[in-house]
Amino acid sequence: MTNLILLGPPGAGKGTQAKRLEDSLGIVQLSTGDMLRAEVAAGSDVGAKAKAVMEAGGLVSDDIIIDIISGRIEQDDCKNGFILDGFPRTTPQAEALDAMLAEKGLGMDHVIEMQVDDEAMVERITGRFTCAQCGAGYHDTFQRPKVDGVCDKCGGTEFTRRADDNAETVRSRLGAYHEQTAPIISYYEKQGVLKSVDGMAAIDAVTEQLNAIVG
Ligand code: AP5
């Protein structure tokens, strides 16, 4: 079993690399952002509470997020391990995760910080698009499909862009990251479990750095 956390600001490449690790390690990606977007799309109570906060680039309340993750890591597909992408994002979330893992007799094998420059994140995020059918991620410049307009993975021809992927909201999301999420880097540093990779390298080079850590 391998459990790991990918930490980094919006656009650092957490989702891109989590999908690759999911394939290579045979463990599941748990993205709180994806879970919240599914709640918004389903029109649930949680989705109704999260929608405006997400569109403004703020953070959804700790209680909602902790509840979602606590239930999720108990599911069968997490038995071999999981990659946390976008969680924890505040000190209370990191503390709640430690308590949850201890209660379930689980541990965290790797906490990996993806180090990037903020300014490059705006270009990465505003150029991002996703296959509407299978969720594969692409970028207008950095990760184009092999055939324009056709998903490499499933052949789908419909693509979507996220409502919060505009330059103004990205700047708010980066602000929220530095204010509320960056402090958890020292939380994990103190625990002696923090590792880092250069997230400014090309996508394949970042994957190589991660593989060297997770073995
Ligand atoms: P979430 O969905 O988690 O978004 P995020 O953290 O802002 O991260 P992103 O998905 O934007 O970035 P990423 O690091 O995954 O980058 P990607 O790999 O796609 O959260 C959205 C919202 O939900 C939050 O704002 C908040 O409101 C709420 N939320 C979620 N979790 C929460 C929590 N725990 N607590 C409270 N609220 C929560 O890469 C970006 C683009 O760059 C892609 O197009 C990719 O192709 C490209 N790219 C990736 N790597 C590289 C590279 N090395 N070089 C060049 N291009 C690259």
PDB file of N, CA, C and O and ligand atoms in Angstrom, residues 8-18 29 31-34 36-37 50 53-55 57-62 65 69 85-90 93 114 121 123-125 127-129 137-140 142-143 162 164-165 169 173 176-177 198-204 206, ligand 1:
ATOM      1  N   GLY A   8       0.941  21.664  -3.866  1.00  0.00           N
ATOM      2  CA  GLY A   8       1.446  22.693  -4.779  1.00  0.00           C
ATOM      3  C   GLY A   8       0.320  23.618  -5.172  1.00  0.00           C
ATOM      4  O   GLY A   8      -0.858  23.261  -5.075  1.00  0.00           O
ATOM      5  N   PRO A   9       0.662  24.810  -5.637  1.00  0.00           N
ATOM      6  CA  PRO A   9      -0.355  25.791  -6.001  1.00  0.00           C
ATOM      7  C   PRO A   9      -1.178  25.355  -7.212  1.00  0.00           C
ATOM      8  O   PRO A   9      -0.803  24.396  -7.903  1.00  0.00           O
ATOM      9  N   PRO A  10      -2.278  26.059  -7.488  1.00  0.00           N
ATOM     10  CA  PRO A  10      -3.066  25.787  -8.683  1.00  0.00           C
ATOM     11  C   PRO A  10      -2.163  25.805  -9.916  1.00  0.00           C
ATOM     12  O   PRO A  10      -1.369  26.734 -10.075  1.00  0.00           O
ATOM     13  N   GLY A  11      -2.244  24.772 -10.733  1.00  0.00           N
ATOM     14  CA  GLY A  11      -1.458  24.732 -11.963  1.00  0.00           C
ATOM     15  C   GLY A  11      -0.099  24.067 -11.796  1.00  0.00           C
ATOM     16  O   GLY A  11       0.633  23.890 -12.773  1.00  0.00           O
ATOM     17  N   ALA A  12       0.253  23.657 -10.584  1.00  0.00           N
ATOM     18  CA  ALA A  12       1.576  23.060 -10.340  1.00  0.00           C
ATOM     19  C   ALA A  12       1.748  21.744 -11.099  1.00  0.00           C
ATOM     20  O   ALA A  12       2.870  21.293 -11.329  1.00  0.00           O
ATOM     21  N   GLY A  13       0.628  21.105 -11.465  1.00  0.00           N
ATOM     22  CA  GLY A  13       0.708  19.831 -12.180  1.00  0.00           C
ATOM     23  C   GLY A  13       0.264  18.653 -11.317  1.00  0.00           C
ATOM     24  O   GLY A  13       0.516  17.499 -11.663  1.00  0.00           O
ATOM     25  N   LYS A  14      -0.430  18.934 -10.228  1.00  0.00           N
ATOM     26  CA  LYS A  14      -0.867  17.860  -9.311  1.00  0.00           C
ATOM     27  C   LYS A  14      -1.765  16.861 -10.034  1.00  0.00           C
ATOM     28  O   LYS A  14      -1.563  15.653  -9.963  1.00  0.00           O
ATOM     29  N   GLY A  15      -2.770  17.381 -10.730  1.00  0.00           N
ATOM     30  CA  GLY A  15      -3.719  16.503 -11.420  1.00  0.00           C
ATOM     31  C   GLY A  15      -3.049  15.724 -12.549  1.00  0.00           C
ATOM     32  O   GLY A  15      -3.257  14.520 -12.707  1.00  0.00           O
ATOM     33  N   THR A  16      -2.208  16.430 -13.323  1.00  0.00           N
ATOM     34  CA  THR A  16      -1.508  15.788 -14.445  1.00  0.00           C
ATOM     35  C   THR A  16      -0.662  14.622 -13.942  1.00  0.00           C
ATOM     36  O   THR A  16      -0.713  13.507 -14.480  1.00  0.00           O
ATOM     37  N   GLN A  17       0.101  14.863 -12.889  1.00  0.00           N
ATOM     38  CA  GLN A  17       1.011  13.823 -12.388  1.00  0.00           C
ATOM     39  C   GLN A  17       0.244  12.762 -11.596  1.00  0.00           C
ATOM     40  O   GLN A  17       0.608  11.581 -11.636  1.00  0.00           O
ATOM     41  N   ALA A  18      -0.822  13.150 -10.902  1.00  0.00           N
ATOM     42  CA  ALA A  18      -1.600  12.154 -10.132  1.00  0.00           C
ATOM     43  C   ALA A  18      -2.175  11.101 -11.077  1.00  0.00           C
ATOM     44  O   ALA A  18      -2.170   9.906 -10.776  1.00  0.00           O
ATOM     45  N   GLN A  29      -6.443   8.192  -7.546  1.00  0.00           N
ATOM     46  CA  GLN A  29      -6.295   9.643  -7.341  1.00  0.00           C
ATOM     47  C   GLN A  29      -7.531  10.169  -6.621  1.00  0.00           C
ATOM     48  O   GLN A  29      -8.650   9.916  -7.070  1.00  0.00           O
ATOM     49  N   SER A  31      -9.041  13.606  -5.842  1.00  0.00           N
ATOM     50  CA  SER A  31      -8.963  15.054  -6.039  1.00  0.00           C
ATOM     51  C   SER A  31     -10.191  15.696  -5.408  1.00  0.00           C
ATOM     52  O   SER A  31     -11.320  15.473  -5.859  1.00  0.00           O
ATOM     53  N   THR A  32      -9.972  16.500  -4.364  1.00  0.00           N
ATOM     54  CA  THR A  32     -11.134  17.156  -3.729  1.00  0.00           C
ATOM     55  C   THR A  32     -11.777  18.150  -4.692  1.00  0.00           C
ATOM     56  O   THR A  32     -12.986  18.346  -4.662  1.00  0.00           O
ATOM     57  N   GLY A  33     -10.967  18.753  -5.583  1.00  0.00           N
ATOM     58  CA  GLY A  33     -11.542  19.663  -6.577  1.00  0.00           C
ATOM     59  C   GLY A  33     -12.514  18.918  -7.487  1.00  0.00           C
ATOM     60  O   GLY A  33     -13.641  19.371  -7.731  1.00  0.00           O
ATOM     61  N   ASP A  34     -12.096  17.729  -7.987  1.00  0.00           N
ATOM     62  CA  ASP A  34     -12.986  16.934  -8.856  1.00  0.00           C
ATOM     63  C   ASP A  34     -14.252  16.526  -8.099  1.00  0.00           C
ATOM     64  O   ASP A  34     -15.356  16.535  -8.655  1.00  0.00           O
ATOM     65  N   LEU A  36     -15.689  18.072  -5.611  1.00  0.00           N
ATOM     66  CA  LEU A  36     -16.569  19.237  -5.442  1.00  0.00           C
ATOM     67  C   LEU A  36     -17.254  19.603  -6.762  1.00  0.00           C
ATOM     68  O   LEU A  36     -18.441  19.928  -6.783  1.00  0.00           O
ATOM     69  N   ARG A  37     -16.500  19.518  -7.878  1.00  0.00           N
ATOM     70  CA  ARG A  37     -17.123  19.830  -9.177  1.00  0.00           C
ATOM     71  C   ARG A  37     -18.237  18.834  -9.490  1.00  0.00           C
ATOM     72  O   ARG A  37     -19.266  19.208 -10.052  1.00  0.00           O
ATOM     73  N   ALA A  50     -20.617  24.978  -2.223  1.00  0.00           N
ATOM     74  CA  ALA A  50     -19.254  25.125  -2.753  1.00  0.00           C
ATOM     75  C   ALA A  50     -19.165  26.029  -3.982  1.00  0.00           C
ATOM     76  O   ALA A  50     -18.148  26.687  -4.195  1.00  0.00           O
ATOM     77  N   VAL A  53     -18.048  29.808  -3.796  1.00  0.00           N
ATOM     78  CA  VAL A  53     -16.695  29.900  -3.215  1.00  0.00           C
ATOM     79  C   VAL A  53     -15.659  29.501  -4.259  1.00  0.00           C
ATOM     80  O   VAL A  53     -14.632  30.165  -4.433  1.00  0.00           O
ATOM     81  N   MET A  54     -15.930  28.413  -4.977  1.00  0.00           N
ATOM     82  CA  MET A  54     -14.973  27.938  -5.987  1.00  0.00           C
ATOM     83  C   MET A  54     -14.837  28.948  -7.122  1.00  0.00           C
ATOM     84  O   MET A  54     -13.741  29.209  -7.605  1.00  0.00           O
ATOM     85  N   GLU A  55     -15.958  29.510  -7.543  1.00  0.00           N
ATOM     86  CA  GLU A  55     -15.902  30.460  -8.666  1.00  0.00           C
ATOM     87  C   GLU A  55     -15.163  31.736  -8.281  1.00  0.00           C
ATOM     88  O   GLU A  55     -14.613  32.422  -9.132  1.00  0.00           O
ATOM     89  N   GLY A  57     -12.586  31.634  -6.261  1.00  0.00           N
ATOM     90  CA  GLY A  57     -11.194  31.252  -6.005  1.00  0.00           C
ATOM     91  C   GLY A  57     -10.847  31.107  -4.539  1.00  0.00           C
ATOM     92  O   GLY A  57      -9.676  31.069  -4.175  1.00  0.00           O
ATOM     93  N   GLY A  58     -11.863  31.014  -3.672  1.00  0.00           N
ATOM     94  CA  GLY A  58     -11.601  30.816  -2.232  1.00  0.00           C
ATOM     95  C   GLY A  58     -11.598  29.336  -1.880  1.00  0.00           C
ATOM     96  O   GLY A  58     -11.702  28.472  -2.763  1.00  0.00           O
ATOM     97  N   LEU A  59     -11.489  29.041  -0.593  1.00  0.00           N
ATOM     98  CA  LEU A  59     -11.489  27.646  -0.149  1.00  0.00           C
ATOM     99  C   LEU A  59     -12.830  27.284   0.480  1.00  0.00           C
ATOM    100  O   LEU A  59     -13.386  28.049   1.278  1.00  0.00           O
ATOM    101  N   VAL A  60     -13.320  26.113   0.154  1.00  0.00           N
ATOM    102  CA  VAL A  60     -14.563  25.580   0.724  1.00  0.00           C
ATOM    103  C   VAL A  60     -14.277  25.214   2.182  1.00  0.00           C
ATOM    104  O   VAL A  60     -13.124  24.909   2.541  1.00  0.00           O
ATOM    105  N   SER A  61     -15.321  25.211   3.042  1.00  0.00           N
ATOM    106  CA  SER A  61     -15.069  25.056   4.479  1.00  0.00           C
ATOM    107  C   SER A  61     -14.450  23.694   4.811  1.00  0.00           C
ATOM    108  O   SER A  61     -14.740  22.674   4.182  1.00  0.00           O
ATOM    109  N   ASP A  62     -13.575  23.735   5.827  1.00  0.00           N
ATOM    110  CA  ASP A  62     -12.865  22.516   6.244  1.00  0.00           C
ATOM    111  C   ASP A  62     -13.836  21.377   6.560  1.00  0.00           C
ATOM    112  O   ASP A  62     -13.587  20.228   6.195  1.00  0.00           O
ATOM    113  N   ILE A  65     -15.027  19.485   3.481  1.00  0.00           N
ATOM    114  CA  ILE A  65     -13.950  18.743   2.816  1.00  0.00           C
ATOM    115  C   ILE A  65     -13.538  17.524   3.642  1.00  0.00           C
ATOM    116  O   ILE A  65     -13.336  16.428   3.110  1.00  0.00           O
ATOM    117  N   ILE A  69     -13.567  13.527   2.386  1.00  0.00           N
ATOM    118  CA  ILE A  69     -12.367  12.675   2.313  1.00  0.00           C
ATOM    119  C   ILE A  69     -12.464  11.502   3.279  1.00  0.00           C
ATOM    120  O   ILE A  69     -12.101  10.366   2.953  1.00  0.00           O
ATOM    121  N   ASP A  85      -4.801  14.759  -4.017  1.00  0.00           N
ATOM    122  CA  ASP A  85      -4.539  15.869  -4.946  1.00  0.00           C
ATOM    123  C   ASP A  85      -5.485  17.007  -4.558  1.00  0.00           C
ATOM    124  O   ASP A  85      -6.684  16.912  -4.777  1.00  0.00           O
ATOM    125  N   GLY A  86      -4.929  18.052  -3.922  1.00  0.00           N
ATOM    126  CA  GLY A  86      -5.779  19.184  -3.513  1.00  0.00           C
ATOM    127  C   GLY A  86      -6.257  19.085  -2.079  1.00  0.00           C
ATOM    128  O   GLY A  86      -7.052  19.902  -1.627  1.00  0.00           O
ATOM    129  N   PHE A  87      -5.795  18.112  -1.354  1.00  0.00           N
ATOM    130  CA  PHE A  87      -6.124  17.925   0.059  1.00  0.00           C
ATOM    131  C   PHE A  87      -4.911  17.322   0.745  1.00  0.00           C
ATOM    132  O   PHE A  87      -4.305  16.413   0.161  1.00  0.00           O
ATOM    133  N   PRO A  88      -4.517  17.748   1.941  1.00  0.00           N
ATOM    134  CA  PRO A  88      -5.096  18.856   2.704  1.00  0.00           C
ATOM    135  C   PRO A  88      -4.651  20.217   2.155  1.00  0.00           C
ATOM    136  O   PRO A  88      -3.637  20.318   1.477  1.00  0.00           O
ATOM    137  N   ARG A  89      -5.419  21.235   2.513  1.00  0.00           N
ATOM    138  CA  ARG A  89      -5.169  22.579   1.987  1.00  0.00           C
ATOM    139  C   ARG A  89      -5.119  23.624   3.098  1.00  0.00           C
ATOM    140  O   ARG A  89      -4.892  24.793   2.813  1.00  0.00           O
ATOM    141  N   THR A  90      -5.354  23.208   4.325  1.00  0.00           N
ATOM    142  CA  THR A  90      -5.257  24.108   5.486  1.00  0.00           C
ATOM    143  C   THR A  90      -4.678  23.282   6.639  1.00  0.00           C
ATOM    144  O   THR A  90      -4.709  22.033   6.583  1.00  0.00           O
ATOM    145  N   GLN A  93      -7.170  20.862   8.081  1.00  0.00           N
ATOM    146  CA  GLN A  93      -7.349  19.675   7.210  1.00  0.00           C
ATOM    147  C   GLN A  93      -6.180  18.694   7.389  1.00  0.00           C
ATOM    148  O   GLN A  93      -6.378  17.479   7.424  1.00  0.00           O
ATOM    149  N   MET A 114       5.343  20.246  -5.080  1.00  0.00           N
ATOM    150  CA  MET A 114       5.717  20.561  -6.459  1.00  0.00           C
ATOM    151  C   MET A 114       6.032  22.058  -6.496  1.00  0.00           C
ATOM    152  O   MET A 114       5.132  22.890  -6.344  1.00  0.00           O
ATOM    153  N   MET A 121       1.923  29.949 -13.634  1.00  0.00           N
ATOM    154  CA  MET A 121       0.699  29.186 -13.360  1.00  0.00           C
ATOM    155  C   MET A 121      -0.521  29.773 -14.068  1.00  0.00           C
ATOM    156  O   MET A 121      -1.449  29.067 -14.422  1.00  0.00           O
ATOM    157  N   GLU A 123      -0.610  31.124 -17.057  1.00  0.00           N
ATOM    158  CA  GLU A 123      -0.619  30.612 -18.445  1.00  0.00           C
ATOM    159  C   GLU A 123      -1.015  29.132 -18.474  1.00  0.00           C
ATOM    160  O   GLU A 123      -1.780  28.692 -19.325  1.00  0.00           O
ATOM    161  N   ARG A 124      -0.482  28.377 -17.514  1.00  0.00           N
ATOM    162  CA  ARG A 124      -0.826  26.948 -17.495  1.00  0.00           C
ATOM    163  C   ARG A 124      -2.334  26.741 -17.323  1.00  0.00           C
ATOM    164  O   ARG A 124      -2.947  25.922 -18.009  1.00  0.00           O
ATOM    165  N   ILE A 125      -2.907  27.489 -16.396  1.00  0.00           N
ATOM    166  CA  ILE A 125      -4.315  27.226 -16.067  1.00  0.00           C
ATOM    167  C   ILE A 125      -5.271  27.769 -17.133  1.00  0.00           C
ATOM    168  O   ILE A 125      -6.250  27.114 -17.479  1.00  0.00           O
ATOM    169  N   GLY A 127      -4.771  27.940 -20.167  1.00  0.00           N
ATOM    170  CA  GLY A 127      -4.671  27.140 -21.400  1.00  0.00           C
ATOM    171  C   GLY A 127      -5.137  25.705 -21.230  1.00  0.00           C
ATOM    172  O   GLY A 127      -5.041  24.893 -22.141  1.00  0.00           O
ATOM    173  N   ARG A 128      -5.644  25.381 -20.060  1.00  0.00           N
ATOM    174  CA  ARG A 128      -5.997  23.979 -19.777  1.00  0.00           C
ATOM    175  C   ARG A 128      -7.383  23.615 -20.336  1.00  0.00           C
ATOM    176  O   ARG A 128      -8.307  24.403 -20.278  1.00  0.00           O
ATOM    177  N   PHE A 129      -7.525  22.398 -20.861  1.00  0.00           N
ATOM    178  CA  PHE A 129      -8.848  21.866 -21.208  1.00  0.00           C
ATOM    179  C   PHE A 129      -8.861  20.363 -20.986  1.00  0.00           C
ATOM    180  O   PHE A 129      -7.817  19.722 -20.864  1.00  0.00           O
ATOM    181  N   GLY A 137      -6.538  15.278 -19.340  1.00  0.00           N
ATOM    182  CA  GLY A 137      -6.207  16.698 -19.306  1.00  0.00           C
ATOM    183  C   GLY A 137      -5.269  17.100 -20.430  1.00  0.00           C
ATOM    184  O   GLY A 137      -4.371  16.343 -20.802  1.00  0.00           O
ATOM    185  N   TYR A 138      -5.472  18.315 -20.976  1.00  0.00           N
ATOM    186  CA  TYR A 138      -4.641  18.828 -22.074  1.00  0.00           C
ATOM    187  C   TYR A 138      -4.318  20.295 -21.824  1.00  0.00           C
ATOM    188  O   TYR A 138      -4.859  20.925 -20.916  1.00  0.00           O
ATOM    189  N   HIS A 139      -3.446  20.835 -22.703  1.00  0.00           N
ATOM    190  CA  HIS A 139      -3.112  22.264 -22.629  1.00  0.00           C
ATOM    191  C   HIS A 139      -2.914  22.786 -24.048  1.00  0.00           C
ATOM    192  O   HIS A 139      -2.348  22.086 -24.896  1.00  0.00           O
ATOM    193  N   ASP A 140      -3.378  24.039 -24.270  1.00  0.00           N
ATOM    194  CA  ASP A 140      -3.286  24.644 -25.605  1.00  0.00           C
ATOM    195  C   ASP A 140      -1.849  24.627 -26.144  1.00  0.00           C
ATOM    196  O   ASP A 140      -1.638  24.498 -27.354  1.00  0.00           O
ATOM    197  N   PHE A 142       1.198  23.262 -23.945  1.00  0.00           N
ATOM    198  CA  PHE A 142       2.130  22.299 -23.341  1.00  0.00           C
ATOM    199  C   PHE A 142       1.728  20.834 -23.495  1.00  0.00           C
ATOM    200  O   PHE A 142       2.536  19.945 -23.298  1.00  0.00           O
ATOM    201  N   GLN A 143       0.474  20.571 -23.800  1.00  0.00           N
ATOM    202  CA  GLN A 143       0.043  19.167 -23.876  1.00  0.00           C
ATOM    203  C   GLN A 143      -1.149  19.055 -24.831  1.00  0.00           C
ATOM    204  O   GLN A 143      -2.279  18.814 -24.422  1.00  0.00           O
ATOM    205  N   ARG A 162     -12.729  24.683 -17.201  1.00  0.00           N
ATOM    206  CA  ARG A 162     -13.313  24.916 -15.883  1.00  0.00           C
ATOM    207  C   ARG A 162     -13.758  26.360 -15.696  1.00  0.00           C
ATOM    208  O   ARG A 162     -13.109  27.284 -16.174  1.00  0.00           O
ATOM    209  N   ASP A 164     -13.539  28.130 -13.128  1.00  0.00           N
ATOM    210  CA  ASP A 164     -12.611  28.939 -12.314  1.00  0.00           C
ATOM    211  C   ASP A 164     -11.250  29.101 -12.982  1.00  0.00           C
ATOM    212  O   ASP A 164     -10.309  29.550 -12.350  1.00  0.00           O
ATOM    213  N   ASP A 165     -11.146  28.764 -14.276  1.00  0.00           N
ATOM    214  CA  ASP A 165      -9.847  28.840 -14.942  1.00  0.00           C
ATOM    215  C   ASP A 165      -9.650  30.137 -15.721  1.00  0.00           C
ATOM    216  O   ASP A 165      -9.101  30.130 -16.828  1.00  0.00           O
ATOM    217  N   THR A 169      -9.584  34.706 -11.408  1.00  0.00           N
ATOM    218  CA  THR A 169      -9.823  33.696 -10.363  1.00  0.00           C
ATOM    219  C   THR A 169      -8.531  32.948 -10.034  1.00  0.00           C
ATOM    220  O   THR A 169      -8.288  32.606  -8.881  1.00  0.00           O
ATOM    221  N   ARG A 173      -6.946  32.258  -6.429  1.00  0.00           N
ATOM    222  CA  ARG A 173      -6.593  30.897  -5.971  1.00  0.00           C
ATOM    223  C   ARG A 173      -5.134  30.844  -5.528  1.00  0.00           C
ATOM    224  O   ARG A 173      -4.798  30.182  -4.542  1.00  0.00           O
ATOM    225  N   ALA A 176      -5.007  32.389  -2.115  1.00  0.00           N
ATOM    226  CA  ALA A 176      -5.514  31.460  -1.088  1.00  0.00           C
ATOM    227  C   ALA A 176      -4.455  30.407  -0.779  1.00  0.00           C
ATOM    228  O   ALA A 176      -4.257  30.006   0.372  1.00  0.00           O
ATOM    229  N   TYR A 177      -3.737  29.973  -1.822  1.00  0.00           N
ATOM    230  CA  TYR A 177      -2.692  28.950  -1.612  1.00  0.00           C
ATOM    231  C   TYR A 177      -1.614  29.494  -0.670  1.00  0.00           C
ATOM    232  O   TYR A 177      -1.253  28.852   0.312  1.00  0.00           O
ATOM    233  N   ASP A 198      10.971  19.676  -8.821  1.00  0.00           N
ATOM    234  CA  ASP A 198      10.943  20.915  -9.595  1.00  0.00           C
ATOM    235  C   ASP A 198       9.769  20.838 -10.573  1.00  0.00           C
ATOM    236  O   ASP A 198       9.874  20.208 -11.624  1.00  0.00           O
ATOM    237  N   GLY A 199       8.679  21.493 -10.209  1.00  0.00           N
ATOM    238  CA  GLY A 199       7.475  21.449 -11.034  1.00  0.00           C
ATOM    239  C   GLY A 199       7.551  22.318 -12.266  1.00  0.00           C
ATOM    240  O   GLY A 199       6.632  22.313 -13.091  1.00  0.00           O
ATOM    241  N   MET A 200       8.637  23.091 -12.422  1.00  0.00           N
ATOM    242  CA  MET A 200       8.804  23.927 -13.619  1.00  0.00           C
ATOM    243  C   MET A 200       9.419  23.129 -14.766  1.00  0.00           C
ATOM    244  O   MET A 200       9.487  23.621 -15.891  1.00  0.00           O
ATOM    245  N   ALA A 201       9.898  21.938 -14.480  1.00  0.00           N
ATOM    246  CA  ALA A 201      10.468  21.099 -15.545  1.00  0.00           C
ATOM    247  C   ALA A 201       9.341  20.634 -16.472  1.00  0.00           C
ATOM    248  O   ALA A 201       8.156  20.784 -16.148  1.00  0.00           O
ATOM    249  N   ALA A 202       9.715  20.057 -17.610  1.00  0.00           N
ATOM    250  CA  ALA A 202       8.696  19.555 -18.552  1.00  0.00           C
ATOM    251  C   ALA A 202       7.921  18.403 -17.896  1.00  0.00           C
ATOM    252  O   ALA A 202       8.416  17.766 -16.952  1.00  0.00           O
ATOM    253  N   ILE A 203       6.712  18.156 -18.405  1.00  0.00           N
ATOM    254  CA  ILE A 203       5.808  17.188 -17.767  1.00  0.00           C
ATOM    255  C   ILE A 203       6.487  15.823 -17.565  1.00  0.00           C
ATOM    256  O   ILE A 203       6.432  15.252 -16.466  1.00  0.00           O
ATOM    257  N   ASP A 204       7.161  15.292 -18.596  1.00  0.00           N
ATOM    258  CA  ASP A 204       7.803  13.972 -18.464  1.00  0.00           C
ATOM    259  C   ASP A 204       8.947  14.008 -17.444  1.00  0.00           C
ATOM    260  O   ASP A 204       9.171  13.031 -16.726  1.00  0.00           O
ATOM    261  N   VAL A 206       9.090  15.890 -14.794  1.00  0.00           N
ATOM    262  CA  VAL A 206       8.497  15.898 -13.447  1.00  0.00           C
ATOM    263  C   VAL A 206       8.090  14.473 -13.063  1.00  0.00           C
ATOM    264  O   VAL A 206       8.324  14.023 -11.934  1.00  0.00           O
TER     265      VAL A 206
HETATM  266  P1  AP5 B   1      -8.598  22.014  -7.461  1.00  0.00           P
HETATM  267  O1  AP5 B   1      -9.411  21.321  -8.473  1.00  0.00           O
HETATM  268  O2  AP5 B   1      -7.819  21.220  -6.475  1.00  0.00           O
HETATM  269  O3  AP5 B   1      -7.689  23.034  -8.221  1.00  0.00           O
HETATM  270  P2  AP5 B   1      -6.238  23.604  -7.892  1.00  0.00           P
HETATM  271  O4  AP5 B   1      -5.538  23.219  -6.661  1.00  0.00           O
HETATM  272  O5  AP5 B   1      -6.435  25.051  -8.097  1.00  0.00           O
HETATM  273  O6  AP5 B   1      -5.359  22.860  -8.859  1.00  0.00           O
HETATM  274  P3  AP5 B   1      -5.523  22.733 -10.373  1.00  0.00           P
HETATM  275  O7  AP5 B   1      -6.402  21.598 -10.728  1.00  0.00           O
HETATM  276  O8  AP5 B   1      -5.889  24.070 -10.985  1.00  0.00           O
HETATM  277  O9  AP5 B   1      -4.014  22.517 -10.759  1.00  0.00           O
HETATM  278  P4  AP5 B   1      -3.128  21.214 -10.881  1.00  0.00           P
HETATM  279  O10 AP5 B   1      -1.955  21.383  -9.961  1.00  0.00           O
HETATM  280  O11 AP5 B   1      -3.921  19.957 -10.741  1.00  0.00           O
HETATM  281  O12 AP5 B   1      -2.622  21.424 -12.367  1.00  0.00           O
HETATM  282  P5  AP5 B   1      -2.822  20.534 -13.674  1.00  0.00           P
HETATM  283  O13 AP5 B   1      -2.116  19.223 -13.506  1.00  0.00           O
HETATM  284  O14 AP5 B   1      -4.244  20.502 -14.131  1.00  0.00           O
HETATM  285  O15 AP5 B   1      -9.534  22.993  -6.608  1.00  0.00           O
HETATM  286  C1  AP5 B   1     -10.477  23.848  -7.213  1.00  0.00           C
HETATM  287  C2  AP5 B   1     -11.260  24.588  -6.124  1.00  0.00           C
HETATM  288  O16 AP5 B   1     -11.971  23.635  -5.296  1.00  0.00           O
HETATM  289  C3  AP5 B   1     -10.398  25.388  -5.121  1.00  0.00           C
HETATM  290  O17 AP5 B   1     -10.095  26.675  -5.612  1.00  0.00           O
HETATM  291  C4  AP5 B   1     -11.325  25.406  -3.882  1.00  0.00           C
HETATM  292  O18 AP5 B   1     -12.334  26.366  -4.012  1.00  0.00           O
HETATM  293  C5  AP5 B   1     -11.976  24.022  -3.920  1.00  0.00           C
HETATM  294  N1  AP5 B   1     -11.225  23.012  -3.141  1.00  0.00           N
HETATM  295  C6  AP5 B   1     -10.630  21.879  -3.642  1.00  0.00           C
HETATM  296  N2  AP5 B   1     -10.039  21.189  -2.652  1.00  0.00           N
HETATM  297  C7  AP5 B   1     -10.251  21.895  -1.516  1.00  0.00           C
HETATM  298  C8  AP5 B   1      -9.863  21.697  -0.161  1.00  0.00           C
HETATM  299  N3  AP5 B   1      -9.096  20.647   0.204  1.00  0.00           N
HETATM  300  N4  AP5 B   1     -10.252  22.623   0.759  1.00  0.00           N
HETATM  301  C9  AP5 B   1     -11.000  23.680   0.404  1.00  0.00           C
HETATM  302  N5  AP5 B   1     -11.400  23.932  -0.860  1.00  0.00           N
HETATM  303  C10 AP5 B   1     -11.031  23.044  -1.810  1.00  0.00           C
HETATM  304  O19 AP5 B   1      -1.962  21.408 -14.695  1.00  0.00           O
HETATM  305  C11 AP5 B   1      -2.443  22.656 -15.165  1.00  0.00           C
HETATM  306  C12 AP5 B   1      -2.167  22.780 -16.679  1.00  0.00           C
HETATM  307  O20 AP5 B   1      -0.749  22.878 -16.887  1.00  0.00           O
HETATM  308  C13 AP5 B   1      -2.630  21.567 -17.494  1.00  0.00           C
HETATM  309  O21 AP5 B   1      -3.194  22.034 -18.705  1.00  0.00           O
HETATM  310  C14 AP5 B   1      -1.342  20.766 -17.775  1.00  0.00           C
HETATM  311  O22 AP5 B   1      -1.388  20.162 -19.040  1.00  0.00           O
HETATM  312  C15 AP5 B   1      -0.260  21.824 -17.709  1.00  0.00           C
HETATM  313  N6  AP5 B   1       0.949  21.332 -17.062  1.00  0.00           N
HETATM  314  C16 AP5 B   1       1.032  20.501 -15.976  1.00  0.00           C
HETATM  315  N7  AP5 B   1       2.311  20.277 -15.658  1.00  0.00           N
HETATM  316  C17 AP5 B   1       3.067  21.001 -16.544  1.00  0.00           C
HETATM  317  C18 AP5 B   1       4.474  21.165 -16.733  1.00  0.00           C
HETATM  318  N8  AP5 B   1       5.368  20.571 -15.951  1.00  0.00           N
HETATM  319  N9  AP5 B   1       4.879  21.982 -17.752  1.00  0.00           N
HETATM  320  C19 AP5 B   1       3.966  22.598 -18.570  1.00  0.00           C
HETATM  321  N10 AP5 B   1       2.625  22.452 -18.443  1.00  0.00           N
HETATM  322  C20 AP5 B   1       2.180  21.670 -17.443  1.00  0.00           C
END
